[in-house]
Amino acid sequence: MVARTIVITSGKGGVGKTTTTANLAVELAKIGKKVVAIDGDIGLRNLDVVMGLENRIVYTLVDVVEGACRLNQALVRDKRIENLYMLPAAQTRTKDAVTSEQMCEICSMLSDEFDFILIDSPAGIESGFRNAAAPAQEALVVTTPEVSAVRDADRIIGLLESMEKRGISLVINRLSPKMVKRGDMLDISDVVEILSINLIGIVPEDEAVITSTNRGEPLTFQAVGPAARAFSNLAKRILGEKVPFDELEHMNNKGILGHIKKLFGV
Amino acid sequence: MAFLDRWFGRNKTKDEAKERLQLVLIHDRTDLAPELLEQLRAELIKVICNYLEVDDKKIELGLEREDRTVALVANIPVKNIKRYIPNAKNK
């Protein structure tokens, strides 16, 4: 097995890198792929809480690099689903605790054992981002349809291109179908036109993202809402399946059926 | 009167967002690092000096943007024009 190594990045913070990493990892594992999600945000780790694995961390990425433990000891296995692992970042260290070479080395050790290595990049364009991106052949650039996020995404795309990453794809997160219809939010075609890279995922704004993070259960474990469906489709497209994008109308839970479902908490 | 604007089909905020983004990205994408501009300037002068005598203290060089286009604009005062073809030795 040689893993596909994908960095999930954005430039701007708070646009949904970690949520995307966690949910994509779960979706790929559900399809039967062996997946490890690496938290590349040393000093500000969050992938552990979003995945709900924070209580199971013993060793971290930095311990592996420093030789304090073996790589297998630092991997946290998700007991809820087969084939899903997480490699946590250290919380009490800084970005300089790991170098690009060390990240590459760790990924090459994991590469034989996994189908997918997903690396959750920190925000910014400095060393943390560069270290997270170094081992990846492919990149998912996450943005929201906002001026600041798209601008930063453009910058990151430029940097990824200069690092000669070959597969750079775009995920547009937190799209509000209502606002798009009203003409008060950049729509998909605007963002794609501006950034001109391959679009691979559209994730609508969905409260379930927050409630699932509250519980520490990635959305895709059980939810059936629009965001969960979007992540599921994203995973399929990454595997090469041709899945059409949902129409705006189908991206919210509204409609009589949606309200009834909500009443019963489905 | 945002709602009136909307009735008449004007001023969708997304159009404003798109326009502003496109403009700011033209800047972002073409911003030359100062060291690069300095290096470009030095090399340009070197080449031009093979053909013209110029006042290198008064050279203005920079990127100028207009709407969607970017141009490298240089203002190079010429002192004298050389009348011979430069050969390899002069380079």
mmCIF file of N, CA, C and O in Angstrom, chain A residues 114-147:
data_model
loop_
_atom_site.group_PDB
_atom_site.id
_atom_site.type_symbol
_atom_site.label_atom_id
_atom_site.label_comp_id
_atom_site.label_asym_id
_atom_site.label_seq_id
_atom_site.Cartn_x
_atom_site.Cartn_y
_atom_site.Cartn_z
ATOM 1 N N PHE A 114 -1.128 2.591 5.306
ATOM 2 C CA PHE A 114 -2.419 3.263 5.153
ATOM 3 C C PHE A 114 -2.764 3.530 3.687
ATOM 4 O O PHE A 114 -1.876 3.589 2.823
ATOM 5 N N ASP A 115 -4.077 3.720 3.442
ATOM 6 C CA ASP A 115 -4.518 4.140 2.111
ATOM 7 C C ASP A 115 -4.474 5.664 2.003
ATOM 8 O O ASP A 115 -4.195 6.215 0.945
ATOM 9 N N PHE A 116 -4.796 6.315 3.128
ATOM 10 C CA PHE A 116 -4.842 7.778 3.111
ATOM 11 C C PHE A 116 -4.160 8.365 4.330
ATOM 12 O O PHE A 116 -4.376 7.908 5.451
ATOM 13 N N ILE A 117 -3.333 9.378 4.094
ATOM 14 C CA ILE A 117 -2.803 10.182 5.190
ATOM 15 C C ILE A 117 -3.369 11.589 4.983
ATOM 16 O O ILE A 117 -3.107 12.223 3.962
ATOM 17 N N LEU A 118 -4.188 12.046 5.929
ATOM 18 C CA LEU A 118 -4.749 13.403 5.831
ATOM 19 C C LEU A 118 -4.027 14.278 6.845
ATOM 20 O O LEU A 118 -3.960 13.937 8.028
ATOM 21 N N ILE A 119 -3.486 15.388 6.404
ATOM 22 C CA ILE A 119 -2.767 16.267 7.318
ATOM 23 C C ILE A 119 -3.540 17.573 7.491
ATOM 24 O O ILE A 119 -3.778 18.297 6.532
ATOM 25 N N ASP A 120 -3.941 17.828 8.732
ATOM 26 C CA ASP A 120 -4.672 19.057 9.063
ATOM 27 C C ASP A 120 -3.649 20.162 9.287
ATOM 28 O O ASP A 120 -2.918 20.162 10.260
ATOM 29 N N SER A 121 -3.608 21.110 8.364
ATOM 30 C CA SER A 121 -2.594 22.160 8.424
ATOM 31 C C SER A 121 -3.012 23.277 9.376
ATOM 32 O O SER A 121 -4.197 23.558 9.530
ATOM 33 N N PRO A 122 -2.058 23.943 10.017
ATOM 34 C CA PRO A 122 -2.416 25.138 10.784
ATOM 35 C C PRO A 122 -2.733 26.284 9.834
ATOM 36 O O PRO A 122 -2.357 26.244 8.656
ATOM 37 N N ALA A 123 -3.398 27.318 10.342
ATOM 38 C CA ALA A 123 -3.633 28.518 9.542
ATOM 39 C C ALA A 123 -2.295 29.216 9.324
ATOM 40 O O ALA A 123 -1.316 28.914 9.993
ATOM 41 N N GLY A 124 -2.277 30.144 8.389
ATOM 42 C CA GLY A 124 -1.048 30.899 8.170
ATOM 43 C C GLY A 124 -0.235 30.343 7.013
ATOM 44 O O GLY A 124 -0.597 29.345 6.398
ATOM 45 N N ILE A 125 0.858 31.048 6.723
ATOM 46 C CA ILE A 125 1.694 30.633 5.600
ATOM 47 C C ILE A 125 3.120 30.381 6.052
ATOM 48 O O ILE A 125 4.028 30.276 5.252
ATOM 49 N N GLU A 126 3.325 30.278 7.372
ATOM 50 C CA GLU A 126 4.677 30.121 7.880
ATOM 51 C C GLU A 126 5.065 28.659 8.018
ATOM 52 O O GLU A 126 4.434 27.796 7.437
ATOM 53 N N SER A 127 6.058 28.423 8.862
ATOM 54 C CA SER A 127 6.652 27.087 8.940
ATOM 55 C C SER A 127 5.627 25.990 9.222
ATOM 56 O O SER A 127 5.722 24.895 8.676
ATOM 57 N N GLY A 128 4.646 26.285 10.077
ATOM 58 C CA GLY A 128 3.648 25.259 10.399
ATOM 59 C C GLY A 128 2.941 24.761 9.152
ATOM 60 O O GLY A 128 2.773 23.553 8.948
ATOM 61 N N PHE A 129 2.544 25.681 8.313
ATOM 62 C CA PHE A 129 1.902 25.310 7.049
ATOM 63 C C PHE A 129 2.869 24.548 6.154
ATOM 64 O O PHE A 129 2.535 23.519 5.567
ATOM 65 N N ARG A 130 4.102 25.062 6.066
ATOM 66 C CA ARG A 130 5.079 24.422 5.182
ATOM 67 C C ARG A 130 5.395 23.003 5.625
ATOM 68 O O ARG A 130 5.518 22.103 4.794
ATOM 69 N N ASN A 131 5.510 22.798 6.941
ATOM 70 C CA ASN A 131 5.765 21.449 7.449
ATOM 71 C C ASN A 131 4.616 20.513 7.142
ATOM 72 O O ASN A 131 4.803 19.362 6.769
ATOM 73 N N ALA A 132 3.390 21.023 7.316
ATOM 74 C CA ALA A 132 2.215 20.184 7.083
ATOM 75 C C ALA A 132 2.091 19.842 5.599
ATOM 76 O O ALA A 132 1.673 18.742 5.234
ATOM 77 N N ALA A 133 2.475 20.777 4.751
ATOM 78 C CA ALA A 133 2.305 20.570 3.314
ATOM 79 C C ALA A 133 3.440 19.736 2.713
ATOM 80 O O ALA A 133 3.252 19.084 1.684
ATOM 81 N N ALA A 134 4.596 19.760 3.368
ATOM 82 C CA ALA A 134 5.785 19.127 2.779
ATOM 83 C C ALA A 134 5.577 17.681 2.319
ATOM 84 O O ALA A 134 5.945 17.342 1.195
ATOM 85 N N PRO A 135 4.979 16.820 3.162
ATOM 86 C CA PRO A 135 4.889 15.429 2.734
ATOM 87 C C PRO A 135 3.766 15.144 1.733
ATOM 88 O O PRO A 135 3.730 14.064 1.159
ATOM 89 N N ALA A 136 2.879 16.108 1.532
ATOM 90 C CA ALA A 136 1.672 15.840 0.746
ATOM 91 C C ALA A 136 1.925 15.923 -0.755
ATOM 92 O O ALA A 136 2.669 16.780 -1.216
ATOM 93 N N GLN A 137 1.298 15.016 -1.483
ATOM 94 C CA GLN A 137 1.319 15.146 -2.948
ATOM 95 C C GLN A 137 0.127 15.977 -3.400
ATOM 96 O O GLN A 137 0.135 16.596 -4.448
ATOM 97 N N GLU A 138 -0.946 15.894 -2.602
ATOM 98 C CA GLU A 138 -2.167 16.587 -2.994
ATOM 99 C C GLU A 138 -2.587 17.567 -1.898
ATOM 100 O O GLU A 138 -2.181 17.422 -0.754
ATOM 101 N N ALA A 139 -3.437 18.513 -2.279
ATOM 102 C CA ALA A 139 -3.904 19.483 -1.290
ATOM 103 C C ALA A 139 -5.388 19.778 -1.482
ATOM 104 O O ALA A 139 -5.872 19.867 -2.610
ATOM 105 N N LEU A 140 -6.085 19.877 -0.355
ATOM 106 C CA LEU A 140 -7.445 20.404 -0.383
ATOM 107 C C LEU A 140 -7.387 21.805 0.214
ATOM 108 O O LEU A 140 -6.960 21.976 1.355
ATOM 109 N N VAL A 141 -7.800 22.779 -0.556
ATOM 110 C CA VAL A 141 -7.838 24.143 -0.048
ATOM 111 C C VAL A 141 -9.272 24.439 0.374
ATOM 112 O O VAL A 141 -10.191 24.376 -0.429
ATOM 113 N N VAL A 142 -9.448 24.719 1.671
ATOM 114 C CA VAL A 142 -10.787 24.993 2.191
ATOM 115 C C VAL A 142 -10.991 26.502 2.251
ATOM 116 O O VAL A 142 -10.121 27.234 2.711
ATOM 117 N N THR A 143 -12.141 26.953 1.776
ATOM 118 C CA THR A 143 -12.447 28.369 1.902
ATOM 119 C C THR A 143 -13.932 28.532 2.204
ATOM 120 O O THR A 143 -14.699 27.596 2.040
ATOM 121 N N THR A 144 -14.304 29.704 2.696
ATOM 122 C CA THR A 144 -15.723 30.022 2.804
ATOM 123 C C THR A 144 -15.996 31.098 1.750
ATOM 124 O O THR A 144 -15.053 31.726 1.266
ATOM 125 N N PRO A 145 -17.265 31.328 1.386
ATOM 126 C CA PRO A 145 -17.513 32.306 0.321
ATOM 127 C C PRO A 145 -17.432 33.740 0.839
ATOM 128 O O PRO A 145 -18.364 34.513 0.686
ATOM 129 N N GLU A 146 -16.333 34.080 1.466
ATOM 130 C CA GLU A 146 -16.149 35.429 1.983
ATOM 131 C C GLU A 146 -14.873 36.025 1.403
ATOM 132 O O GLU A 146 -13.919 35.297 1.109
ATOM 133 N N VAL A 147 -14.874 37.334 1.303
ATOM 134 C CA VAL A 147 -13.748 38.022 0.669
ATOM 135 C C VAL A 147 -12.415 37.646 1.318
ATOM 136 O O VAL A 147 -11.455 37.300 0.639
#
